[in-house]
């Protein structure tokens, strides 16, 4: 088993800054997963693909901060991320969902591999967020549907129709 040296606080921070400057924001995020760095917001919550996210969020009519938060949570900015459920790319879209969105909105689609392309993934993901917000009527519900799926959210809502949303 290969052993790596333990970095002290200054070395860890230097590694984070270097990773961030090189565009390895996922590594910066994971290195900062420590209580000492809670206020280093620009490093912990990077705005990679900033222009693209801003443009596509505006086109979809959603708050760009929501799109940035989804990307940070779902993939930590790893453009070729894969989940156990086969969700792919920055916004962790399922290929079937992405294909439906692309057809509906006449967006480029060249199969599941195209979800590794940030331009395709962000365009589809921001439109999917808009679709879910329209369908469920609230951003917090749309976020739950995005993460767990619309069917799971519908089931939860049916089971707990009287539960306050802040519980």
Backbone as ProteinMPNN parsed JSONL, in Angstrom:
{"seq_chain_A": "XXXXXXXXXXXXXXXXXXXXXXXXXXXXXXXXXXXXXXXXXXXXXXXXXXXXXXXXXXXXXXXXXXXXXXXXXXXXXXXXXXXXXXXXXXXXXXXXXXXXXXXXXXXXXXXXXXXXXXXXXXXXXXXXXXXXXXXXXXXXXXXXXXXXXXXXXXXXXXXXXXXXXXX", "coords_chain_A": {"N_chain_A": [[0.841, -1.175, 0.0], [0.617, 2.143, -0.918], [1.903, 4.958, 0.716], [1.122, 8.256, 1.494], [2.533, 11.452, 2.25], [1.494, 13.272, 5.148], [-0.031, 16.353, 4.994], [0.795, 19.494, 6.411], [-1.037, 22.313, 7.777], [-0.384, 24.7, 6.307], [0.84, 23.607, 4.017], [-1.264, 22.115, 2.978], [-3.08, 24.161, 2.34], [-1.591, 25.549, 0.416], [-1.485, 23.569, -1.543], [-4.183, 23.444, -2.206], [-4.646, 26.016, -3.28], [-2.925, 25.908, -5.499], [-4.098, 23.752, -6.919], [-6.608, 24.877, -7.475], [-5.875, 27.08, -9.093], [-4.898, 25.693, -11.301], [-7.167, 24.737, -12.35], [-8.221, 22.473, -11.278], [-10.583, 22.108, -9.682], [-12.159, 20.271, -8.315], [-10.328, 18.785, -6.822], [-9.383, 20.771, -5.15], [-11.708, 21.313, -3.692], [-12.065, 18.864, -2.312], [-9.709, 18.743, -0.807], [-10.155, 20.838, 0.893], [-12.057, 19.956, 2.605], [-12.412, 20.312, 5.452], [-12.581, 21.555, 8.743], [-10.99, 23.832, 9.269], [-11.086, 25.51, 7.109], [-13.511, 26.693, 6.547], [-14.387, 29.284, 5.892], [-13.261, 29.94, 3.473], [-14.61, 30.645, 0.959], [-14.485, 31.122, -1.87], [-12.73, 29.188, -2.74], [-13.831, 26.826, -1.747], [-16.319, 26.81, -2.913], [-16.237, 26.928, -5.896], [-16.574, 28.754, -8.998], [-16.456, 27.479, -11.537], [-16.631, 27.131, -15.11], [-18.094, 29.433, -15.354], [-19.135, 31.506, -17.147], [-20.62, 29.962, -18.942], [-22.488, 28.67, -17.25], [-23.859, 30.911, -16.237], [-24.969, 31.962, -18.629], [-26.574, 29.775, -19.592], [-28.269, 29.341, -17.419], [-29.661, 31.755, -17.371], [-30.959, 31.566, -19.862], [-32.619, 29.415, -19.318], [-34.137, 30.505, -17.384], [-33.619, 30.391, -14.634], [-32.182, 30.816, -11.327], [-28.777, 31.44, -11.379], [-27.161, 30.76, -9.181], [-28.409, 28.564, -8.114], [-27.954, 26.613, -10.081], [-25.126, 26.51, -9.941], [-24.889, 25.516, -7.316], [-26.118, 22.992, -7.529], [-24.34, 21.727, -9.312], [-21.954, 21.77, -7.8], [-22.7, 20.177, -5.648], [-23.575, 17.759, -6.86], [-21.452, 16.821, -8.561], [-19.029, 17.952, -7.834], [-17.672, 19.465, -9.669], [-16.495, 17.678, -11.446], [-16.166, 16.825, -14.617], [-16.556, 14.447, -15.998], [-17.877, 12.815, -14.238], [-19.478, 9.932, -12.818], [-22.344, 8.303, -11.607], [-23.572, 5.655, -9.461], [-26.045, 5.089, -10.467], [-25.773, 5.67, -13.084], [-25.893, 8.36, -13.707], [-24.566, 11.271, -15.236], [-21.761, 13.478, -15.798], [-21.273, 17.049, -15.124], [-23.725, 18.011, -14.025], [-24.891, 15.69, -13.359], [-26.785, 14.073, -14.939], [-29.194, 11.675, -15.938], [-28.863, 9.527, -18.722], [-31.254, 8.864, -20.187], [-33.124, 10.799, -19.327], [-31.77, 13.102, -20.166], [-31.751, 12.704, -22.945], [-34.491, 12.905, -23.527], [-34.952, 15.606, -22.781], [-33.261, 16.918, -24.597], [-34.473, 16.26, -27.039], [-37.03, 17.421, -26.668], [-36.388, 20.163, -26.362], [-34.912, 20.697, -28.583], [-32.064, 20.483, -28.539], [-28.494, 19.909, -28.863], [-27.562, 16.49, -29.12], [-25.777, 13.618, -28.772], [-25.852, 11.036, -27.841], [-25.169, 9.261, -24.719], [-22.482, 9.732, -24.05], [-22.083, 12.376, -24.678], [-22.797, 13.788, -22.464], [-20.568, 14.212, -20.944], [-19.512, 16.494, -21.899], [-19.23, 19.725, -20.874], [-20.713, 21.887, -22.0], [-22.974, 20.742, -23.184], [-24.038, 19.315, -21.004], [-24.558, 21.296, -19.028], [-26.362, 22.97, -20.373], [-28.544, 21.207, -20.738], [-29.0, 20.41, -18.062], [-29.694, 22.815, -16.7], [-32.07, 23.443, -17.974], [-33.553, 21.255, -17.212], [-33.775, 21.704, -14.462], [-35.428, 23.994, -14.553], [-37.724, 22.845, -15.701], [-38.452, 21.053, -13.638], [-38.905, 22.859, -11.54], [-41.104, 24.243, -12.568], [-42.907, 22.142, -12.685], [-43.171, 21.256, -9.994], [-43.491, 23.542, -8.522], [-41.857, 24.895, -6.673], [-38.556, 25.826, -5.764], [-37.154, 24.359, -3.808], [-38.543, 21.949, -3.765], [-38.136, 21.161, -6.393], [-35.385, 20.767, -6.309], [-35.218, 18.537, -4.632], [-36.553, 16.683, -6.257], [-34.786, 16.658, -8.405], [-32.567, 15.463, -7.271], [-33.47, 12.966, -6.167], [-35.311, 12.053, -7.957], [-38.311, 12.615, -9.834], [-40.485, 10.834, -9.417], [-39.979, 9.681, -6.911], [-40.115, 11.964, -5.29], [-42.813, 12.684, -5.678], [-44.062, 10.484, -4.504], [-43.197, 10.815, -1.823], [-44.426, 13.252, -1.238], [-47.107, 12.532, -1.468], [-47.307, 10.74, 0.65], [-46.803, 12.332, 2.849], [-48.444, 14.642, 2.972], [-49.248, 16.678, 4.677], [-47.046, 17.536, 6.029], [-44.917, 20.054, 7.176], [-42.753, 22.078, 5.143], [-40.3, 22.829, 6.265], [-39.573, 20.942, 8.079]], "CA_chain_A": [[0.0, 0.0, 0.0], [1.408, 3.363, -1.012], [1.588, 5.936, 1.756], [1.389, 9.637, 1.124], [2.821, 12.262, 3.442], [0.415, 14.092, 5.69], [0.287, 17.762, 4.806], [0.415, 20.391, 7.495], [-2.063, 23.284, 7.364], [0.148, 25.586, 5.263], [1.04, 22.809, 2.806], [-2.594, 21.785, 2.445], [-3.638, 25.368, 1.733], [-0.822, 25.793, -0.811], [-1.944, 22.58, -2.524], [-5.525, 23.861, -2.623], [-4.509, 27.184, -4.161], [-2.339, 25.419, -6.747], [-5.126, 22.974, -7.63], [-7.622, 25.822, -7.96], [-5.285, 27.833, -10.215], [-4.737, 24.799, -12.451], [-8.484, 24.326, -12.811], [-8.577, 21.204, -10.642], [-11.411, 22.579, -8.57], [-12.626, 19.132, -7.526], [-9.286, 18.458, -5.85], [-9.394, 21.85, -4.16], [-12.878, 21.093, -2.833], [-11.844, 17.728, -1.425], [-8.649, 19.095, 0.136], [-10.693, 21.801, 1.859], [-13.114, 19.321, 3.379], [-11.85, 20.34, 6.792], [-13.131, 22.679, 9.483], [-10.133, 25.019, 9.283], [-11.22, 26.284, 5.877], [-14.928, 26.933, 6.286], [-14.641, 30.621, 5.354], [-12.609, 30.105, 2.171], [-15.747, 30.388, 0.08], [-14.158, 31.079, -3.297], [-12.063, 27.917, -3.008], [-14.747, 25.722, -1.429], [-17.474, 26.876, -3.808], [-15.722, 27.572, -7.107], [-17.517, 29.069, -10.074], [-15.912, 27.001, -12.806], [-17.614, 27.217, -16.212], [-18.94, 30.547, -14.919], [-19.865, 32.151, -18.252], [-21.577, 28.992, -19.486], [-23.574, 28.492, -16.28], [-24.654, 32.145, -16.23], [-25.725, 32.037, -19.888], [-27.608, 28.736, -19.686], [-29.254, 29.581, -16.355], [-30.526, 32.847, -17.847], [-31.81, 31.018, -20.931], [-33.621, 28.541, -18.703], [-34.941, 31.295, -16.454], [-33.391, 29.988, -13.242], [-31.119, 31.509, -10.613], [-27.498, 30.766, -11.607], [-26.648, 30.205, -7.927], [-29.004, 27.232, -7.981], [-27.203, 25.725, -10.974], [-23.8, 26.318, -9.347], [-25.041, 24.659, -6.138], [-26.382, 21.624, -7.992], [-23.092, 21.181, -9.857], [-21.018, 21.567, -6.687], [-23.193, 19.058, -4.854], [-23.711, 16.52, -7.626], [-20.23, 16.312, -9.186], [-17.841, 18.684, -7.378], [-17.045, 19.988, -10.888], [-15.817, 16.631, -12.214], [-16.996, 16.834, -15.825], [-16.88, 13.088, -16.44], [-18.352, 12.061, -13.069], [-20.512, 8.923, -13.035], [-22.933, 7.781, -10.368], [-23.966, 4.256, -9.534], [-27.276, 5.016, -11.266], [-25.341, 6.085, -14.422], [-25.992, 9.804, -13.942], [-23.282, 11.642, -15.827], [-21.322, 14.84, -16.036], [-21.297, 18.064, -14.072], [-25.028, 18.119, -13.365], [-25.32, 14.325, -13.057], [-28.032, 13.758, -15.636], [-29.364, 10.327, -16.474], [-28.922, 9.605, -20.183], [-32.634, 8.863, -20.681], [-33.685, 12.125, -19.053], [-31.087, 14.056, -21.04], [-32.226, 12.499, -24.322], [-35.838, 13.497, -23.604], [-34.81, 17.063, -22.748], [-32.658, 17.356, -25.861], [-35.524, 16.166, -28.071], [-38.072, 18.4, -26.378], [-35.905, 21.536, -26.524], [-34.108, 20.75, -29.806], [-30.677, 20.741, -28.162], [-27.576, 18.887, -29.378], [-27.508, 15.225, -28.372], [-25.078, 12.584, -29.517], [-25.758, 9.896, -26.955], [-24.791, 9.461, -23.318], [-21.122, 10.267, -23.938], [-22.096, 13.838, -24.809], [-23.005, 14.381, -21.141], [-19.265, 14.598, -20.404], [-19.218, 17.822, -22.437], [-19.906, 20.7, -20.014], [-21.683, 22.731, -22.706], [-24.198, 19.949, -23.334], [-24.545, 18.966, -19.684], [-25.107, 22.472, -18.346], [-27.564, 23.4, -21.109], [-29.634, 20.284, -20.411], [-29.262, 20.426, -16.624], [-30.414, 24.031, -16.303], [-33.447, 23.315, -18.472], [-34.232, 20.266, -16.376], [-34.14, 22.402, -13.225], [-36.594, 24.835, -14.873], [-38.85, 21.925, -15.876], [-38.859, 20.554, -12.321], [-39.472, 23.985, -10.783], [-42.451, 24.46, -13.108], [-43.741, 20.985, -12.353], [-43.42, 21.111, -8.558], [-43.893, 24.834, -7.99], [-40.925, 25.5, -5.72], [-37.167, 25.43, -6.002], [-36.738, 23.315, -2.873], [-39.132, 20.69, -4.237], [-37.43, 20.807, -7.625], [-34.071, 20.24, -5.911], [-35.446, 17.171, -4.148], [-36.864, 15.863, -7.432], [-33.557, 16.545, -9.187], [-31.677, 14.528, -6.595], [-34.043, 11.632, -5.939], [-36.204, 11.713, -9.06], [-39.674, 13.123, -9.668], [-41.396, 9.815, -8.885], [-39.728, 9.575, -5.469], [-40.669, 13.154, -4.647], [-44.273, 12.577, -5.718], [-44.404, 9.486, -3.487], [-43.006, 11.44, -0.515], [-45.47, 14.265, -1.053], [-48.372, 11.83, -1.245], [-47.26, 10.125, 1.973], [-46.678, 13.337, 3.901], [-49.065, 15.84, 2.404], [-49.442, 17.737, 5.673], [-45.775, 17.84, 6.676], [-44.383, 21.383, 6.855], [-41.529, 21.931, 4.356], [-39.079, 23.072, 7.027], [-39.359, 19.862, 9.039]], "C_chain_A": [[0.891, 1.245, 0.0], [0.951, 4.36, 0.042], [1.993, 7.317, 1.269], [1.675, 10.441, 2.379], [1.593, 13.056, 3.867], [0.847, 15.546, 5.559], [-0.078, 18.559, 6.049], [-0.539, 21.444, 6.92], [-1.585, 24.17, 6.206], [0.345, 24.835, 3.945], [-0.297, 22.461, 2.15], [-3.183, 22.997, 1.728], [-2.909, 25.7, 0.427], [-1.247, 24.82, -1.909], [-3.319, 22.944, -3.064], [-5.441, 25.017, -3.612], [-3.936, 26.756, -5.507], [-3.372, 24.643, -7.564], [-6.172, 23.899, -8.234], [-7.102, 26.593, -9.17], [-5.139, 26.983, -11.47], [-6.071, 24.332, -13.005], [-8.945, 23.0, -12.249], [-9.45, 21.492, -9.428], [-11.953, 21.437, -7.723], [-11.599, 18.753, -6.466], [-9.22, 19.519, -4.75], [-10.547, 21.657, -3.175], [-12.6, 19.975, -1.826], [-10.734, 18.001, -0.405], [-9.147, 20.052, 1.219], [-11.812, 21.222, 2.711], [-12.651, 19.168, 4.83], [-12.315, 21.615, 7.48], [-12.304, 23.947, 9.477], [-10.406, 25.967, 8.123], [-12.659, 26.69, 5.568], [-15.212, 28.288, 5.659], [-13.933, 30.899, 4.028], [-13.611, 29.792, 1.063], [-15.363, 30.269, -1.392], [-13.439, 29.791, -3.673], [-12.989, 26.729, -2.756], [-15.932, 25.652, -2.381], [-17.072, 27.584, -5.097], [-16.824, 27.802, -8.141], [-16.888, 28.709, -11.417], [-17.018, 27.056, -13.86], [-18.582, 28.375, -15.982], [-19.779, 31.136, -16.047], [-20.946, 31.228, -18.805], [-22.763, 28.801, -18.541], [-24.466, 29.73, -16.26], [-25.535, 32.235, -17.47], [-26.874, 31.03, -19.909], [-28.666, 28.88, -18.602], [-30.207, 30.7, -16.775], [-31.479, 32.349, -18.926], [-32.938, 30.173, -20.354], [-34.521, 29.3, -17.733], [-34.814, 30.85, -15.011], [-32.263, 30.822, -12.641], [-29.798, 30.768, -10.859], [-26.91, 30.152, -10.337], [-27.185, 28.797, -7.698], [-28.242, 26.235, -8.848], [-25.803, 25.461, -10.421], [-23.877, 25.365, -8.153], [-25.284, 23.204, -6.526], [-25.098, 20.985, -8.508], [-22.117, 20.861, -8.73], [-21.412, 20.332, -5.88], [-23.141, 17.742, -5.617], [-22.376, 15.953, -8.11], [-18.941, 16.93, -8.666], [-17.0, 19.141, -8.574], [-16.209, 18.95, -11.627], [-16.663, 16.393, -13.456], [-17.353, 15.442, -16.331], [-17.32, 12.2, -15.274], [-19.455, 11.083, -13.476], [-21.045, 8.48, -11.677], [-23.231, 6.301, -10.553], [-25.223, 4.043, -10.359], [-27.03, 5.414, -12.723], [-25.657, 7.541, -14.735], [-24.604, 10.286, -14.329], [-23.039, 13.14, -15.868], [-21.501, 15.769, -14.856], [-22.604, 18.096, -13.303], [-25.664, 16.757, -13.116], [-26.699, 13.999, -13.624], [-28.048, 12.302, -16.063], [-29.49, 10.431, -17.989], [-30.343, 9.64, -20.741], [-33.315, 10.208, -20.492], [-33.081, 13.154, -19.994], [-31.566, 13.927, -22.483], [-33.618, 13.102, -24.505], [-35.777, 15.019, -23.635], [-34.267, 17.593, -24.066], [-33.684, 17.317, -26.987], [-36.559, 17.266, -27.888], [-37.635, 19.824, -26.712], [-35.01, 21.723, -27.746], [-32.662, 21.17, -29.507], [-29.785, 19.627, -28.703], [-27.557, 17.648, -28.481], [-26.871, 14.177, -29.259], [-24.841, 11.378, -28.617], [-25.196, 10.25, -25.587], [-23.402, 10.064, -23.157], [-21.095, 11.786, -24.033], [-22.334, 14.528, -23.467], [-21.692, 14.726, -20.439], [-18.835, 15.976, -20.891], [-19.961, 18.855, -21.587], [-20.941, 21.547, -20.742], [-23.011, 22.013, -22.883], [-24.835, 19.72, -21.968], [-25.201, 20.151, -18.988], [-26.362, 22.975, -19.049], [-28.754, 22.516, -20.751], [-30.003, 20.349, -18.93], [-30.031, 21.654, -16.167], [-31.854, 23.993, -16.807], [-34.236, 22.294, -17.659], [-34.635, 20.885, -15.037], [-35.38, 23.27, -13.443], [-37.856, 23.976, -14.993], [-39.366, 21.439, -14.517], [-39.46, 21.656, -11.46], [-40.886, 24.288, -11.262], [-43.399, 23.347, -12.669], [-44.128, 20.944, -10.877], [-43.689, 22.428, -7.843], [-42.962, 25.507, -7.002], [-39.518, 24.961, -5.965], [-36.73, 24.305, -5.068], [-37.329, 21.96, -3.255], [-38.439, 20.22, -5.512], [-36.053, 20.228, -7.308], [-34.189, 18.807, -5.404], [-35.732, 16.235, -5.31], [-35.626, 15.647, -8.29], [-32.659, 15.476, -8.583], [-32.227, 13.109, -6.549], [-34.922, 11.143, -7.078], [-37.612, 12.198, -8.789], [-40.637, 12.103, -9.06], [-41.22, 9.67, -7.374], [-40.307, 10.781, -4.736], [-42.188, 13.081, -4.599], [-44.754, 11.604, -4.645], [-44.278, 10.092, -2.082], [-44.1, 12.458, -0.239], [-46.824, 13.615, -0.779], [-48.434, 11.226, 0.159], [-47.313, 11.15, 3.098], [-47.256, 14.682, 3.459], [-49.18, 16.982, 3.4], [-48.149, 18.137, 6.374], [-45.268, 19.208, 6.226], [-43.039, 21.232, 6.138], [-40.246, 22.146, 5.14], [-38.794, 21.996, 8.066], [-38.366, 18.875, 8.477]], "O_chain_A": [[1.8, 1.373, 0.82], [-0.247, 4.575, 0.232], [3.071, 7.507, 0.706], [1.131, 10.155, 3.446], [0.769, 13.453, 3.043], [1.948, 15.92, 5.963], [-1.121, 18.333, 6.664], [-0.809, 21.456, 5.719], [-2.313, 24.362, 5.233], [0.05, 25.37, 2.877], [-0.436, 22.509, 0.928], [-3.724, 22.867, 0.63], [-3.542, 26.09, -0.555], [-1.356, 25.205, -3.073], [-3.586, 22.771, -4.253], [-6.089, 24.997, -4.659], [-4.416, 27.2, -6.55], [-3.5, 24.859, -8.769], [-6.574, 23.718, -9.384], [-7.813, 26.741, -10.163], [-5.244, 27.498, -12.583], [-6.118, 23.617, -14.006], [-9.955, 22.455, -12.694], [-9.096, 21.161, -8.296], [-12.184, 21.617, -6.528], [-11.963, 18.436, -5.334], [-9.026, 19.204, -3.576], [-10.374, 21.82, -1.967], [-12.868, 20.124, -0.634], [-10.812, 17.541, 0.734], [-8.619, 20.069, 2.331], [-12.45, 21.954, 3.468], [-12.519, 18.061, 5.353], [-12.426, 22.657, 6.833], [-12.848, 25.036, 9.661], [-9.987, 27.124, 8.165], [-12.975, 27.0, 4.419], [-16.208, 28.425, 4.948], [-14.015, 32.017, 3.518], [-13.473, 28.81, 0.333], [-15.873, 29.392, -2.09], [-13.533, 29.348, -4.817], [-12.933, 25.735, -3.48], [-16.483, 24.579, -2.627], [-17.51, 28.704, -5.361], [-17.855, 27.13, -8.145], [-16.804, 29.543, -12.318], [-18.203, 27.029, -13.527], [-19.749, 28.304, -16.369], [-20.998, 31.253, -15.919], [-22.056, 31.67, -19.099], [-23.912, 28.773, -18.983], [-25.691, 29.612, -16.265], [-26.72, 32.55, -17.367], [-28.013, 31.388, -20.207], [-29.836, 28.575, -18.835], [-31.415, 30.604, -16.562], [-32.667, 32.672, -18.909], [-34.068, 30.211, -20.84], [-35.555, 28.783, -17.31], [-35.777, 30.917, -14.247], [-31.489, 31.453, -13.361], [-29.711, 29.574, -10.571], [-26.231, 29.128, -10.407], [-26.489, 27.942, -7.149], [-27.921, 25.136, -8.397], [-25.34, 24.32, -10.428], [-23.017, 24.499, -8.0], [-24.72, 22.293, -5.921], [-24.798, 19.837, -8.182], [-21.518, 19.785, -8.716], [-20.557, 19.542, -5.48], [-22.708, 16.725, -5.076], [-22.177, 14.739, -8.078], [-17.857, 16.471, -9.025], [-15.773, 19.196, -8.498], [-15.296, 19.316, -12.367], [-17.752, 15.826, -13.367], [-18.356, 15.278, -17.025], [-17.156, 10.981, -15.32], [-20.258, 11.369, -14.364], [-20.287, 8.307, -10.723], [-23.151, 5.768, -11.659], [-25.449, 2.955, -10.89], [-27.973, 5.487, -13.511], [-25.688, 7.926, -15.904], [-23.595, 9.789, -13.828], [-23.964, 13.948, -15.96], [-21.831, 15.348, -13.747], [-22.605, 18.197, -12.076], [-26.824, 16.669, -12.714], [-27.641, 13.694, -12.893], [-27.031, 11.763, -16.499], [-30.16, 11.335, -18.488], [-30.606, 10.383, -21.686], [-34.002, 10.697, -21.389], [-33.797, 13.983, -20.555], [-31.763, 14.932, -23.165], [-33.891, 13.737, -25.524], [-36.474, 15.653, -24.427], [-34.754, 18.595, -24.59], [-33.753, 18.24, -27.798], [-36.918, 17.958, -28.84], [-38.408, 20.601, -27.272], [-34.417, 22.786, -27.924], [-32.118, 22.08, -30.132], [-30.263, 18.525, -28.972], [-27.539, 17.748, -27.254], [-27.356, 13.884, -30.351], [-23.765, 10.779, -28.63], [-24.801, 11.388, -25.334], [-23.168, 10.829, -22.222], [-20.173, 12.419, -23.519], [-22.097, 15.729, -23.344], [-21.697, 15.452, -19.445], [-17.896, 16.561, -20.351], [-21.191, 18.868, -21.575], [-21.962, 21.895, -20.149], [-24.069, 22.628, -22.744], [-26.039, 19.911, -21.801], [-26.285, 20.016, -18.42], [-27.324, 23.366, -18.389], [-29.847, 23.018, -20.491], [-31.184, 20.344, -18.583], [-30.93, 21.545, -15.332], [-32.76, 24.469, -16.123], [-35.438, 22.452, -17.444], [-35.726, 20.612, -14.535], [-36.283, 23.28, -12.607], [-38.911, 24.323, -14.463], [-40.573, 21.419, -14.278], [-40.422, 21.416, -10.73], [-41.771, 24.56, -10.45], [-44.554, 23.6, -12.325], [-45.271, 20.636, -10.54], [-44.077, 22.428, -6.675], [-43.264, 26.606, -6.535], [-39.329, 23.799, -6.323], [-36.014, 23.396, -5.488], [-36.675, 20.932, -3.083], [-38.187, 19.029, -5.689], [-35.607, 19.293, -7.974], [-33.349, 17.963, -5.716], [-35.217, 15.118, -5.35], [-35.438, 14.563, -8.843], [-32.062, 14.677, -9.304], [-31.514, 12.156, -6.861], [-35.242, 9.957, -7.157], [-38.063, 12.194, -7.643], [-41.51, 12.47, -8.274], [-42.202, 9.549, -6.641], [-40.921, 10.632, -3.679], [-42.786, 13.389, -3.568], [-45.739, 11.87, -3.957], [-45.16, 9.898, -1.245], [-44.638, 12.518, 0.866], [-47.593, 14.099, 0.051], [-49.495, 11.206, 0.782], [-47.818, 10.858, 4.182], [-46.605, 15.721, 3.572], [-49.208, 18.145, 2.999], [-48.172, 19.01, 7.241], [-45.2, 19.485, 5.029], [-42.259, 20.347, 6.489], [-39.189, 21.682, 4.711], [-37.859, 22.134, 8.854], [-38.042, 17.883, 9.131]]}, "name": "protein", "num_of_chains": 1, "seq": "XXXXXXXXXXXXXXXXXXXXXXXXXXXXXXXXXXXXXXXXXXXXXXXXXXXXXXXXXXXXXXXXXXXXXXXXXXXXXXXXXXXXXXXXXXXXXXXXXXXXXXXXXXXXXXXXXXXXXXXXXXXXXXXXXXXXXXXXXXXXXXXXXXXXXXXXXXXXXXXXXXXXXXX"}
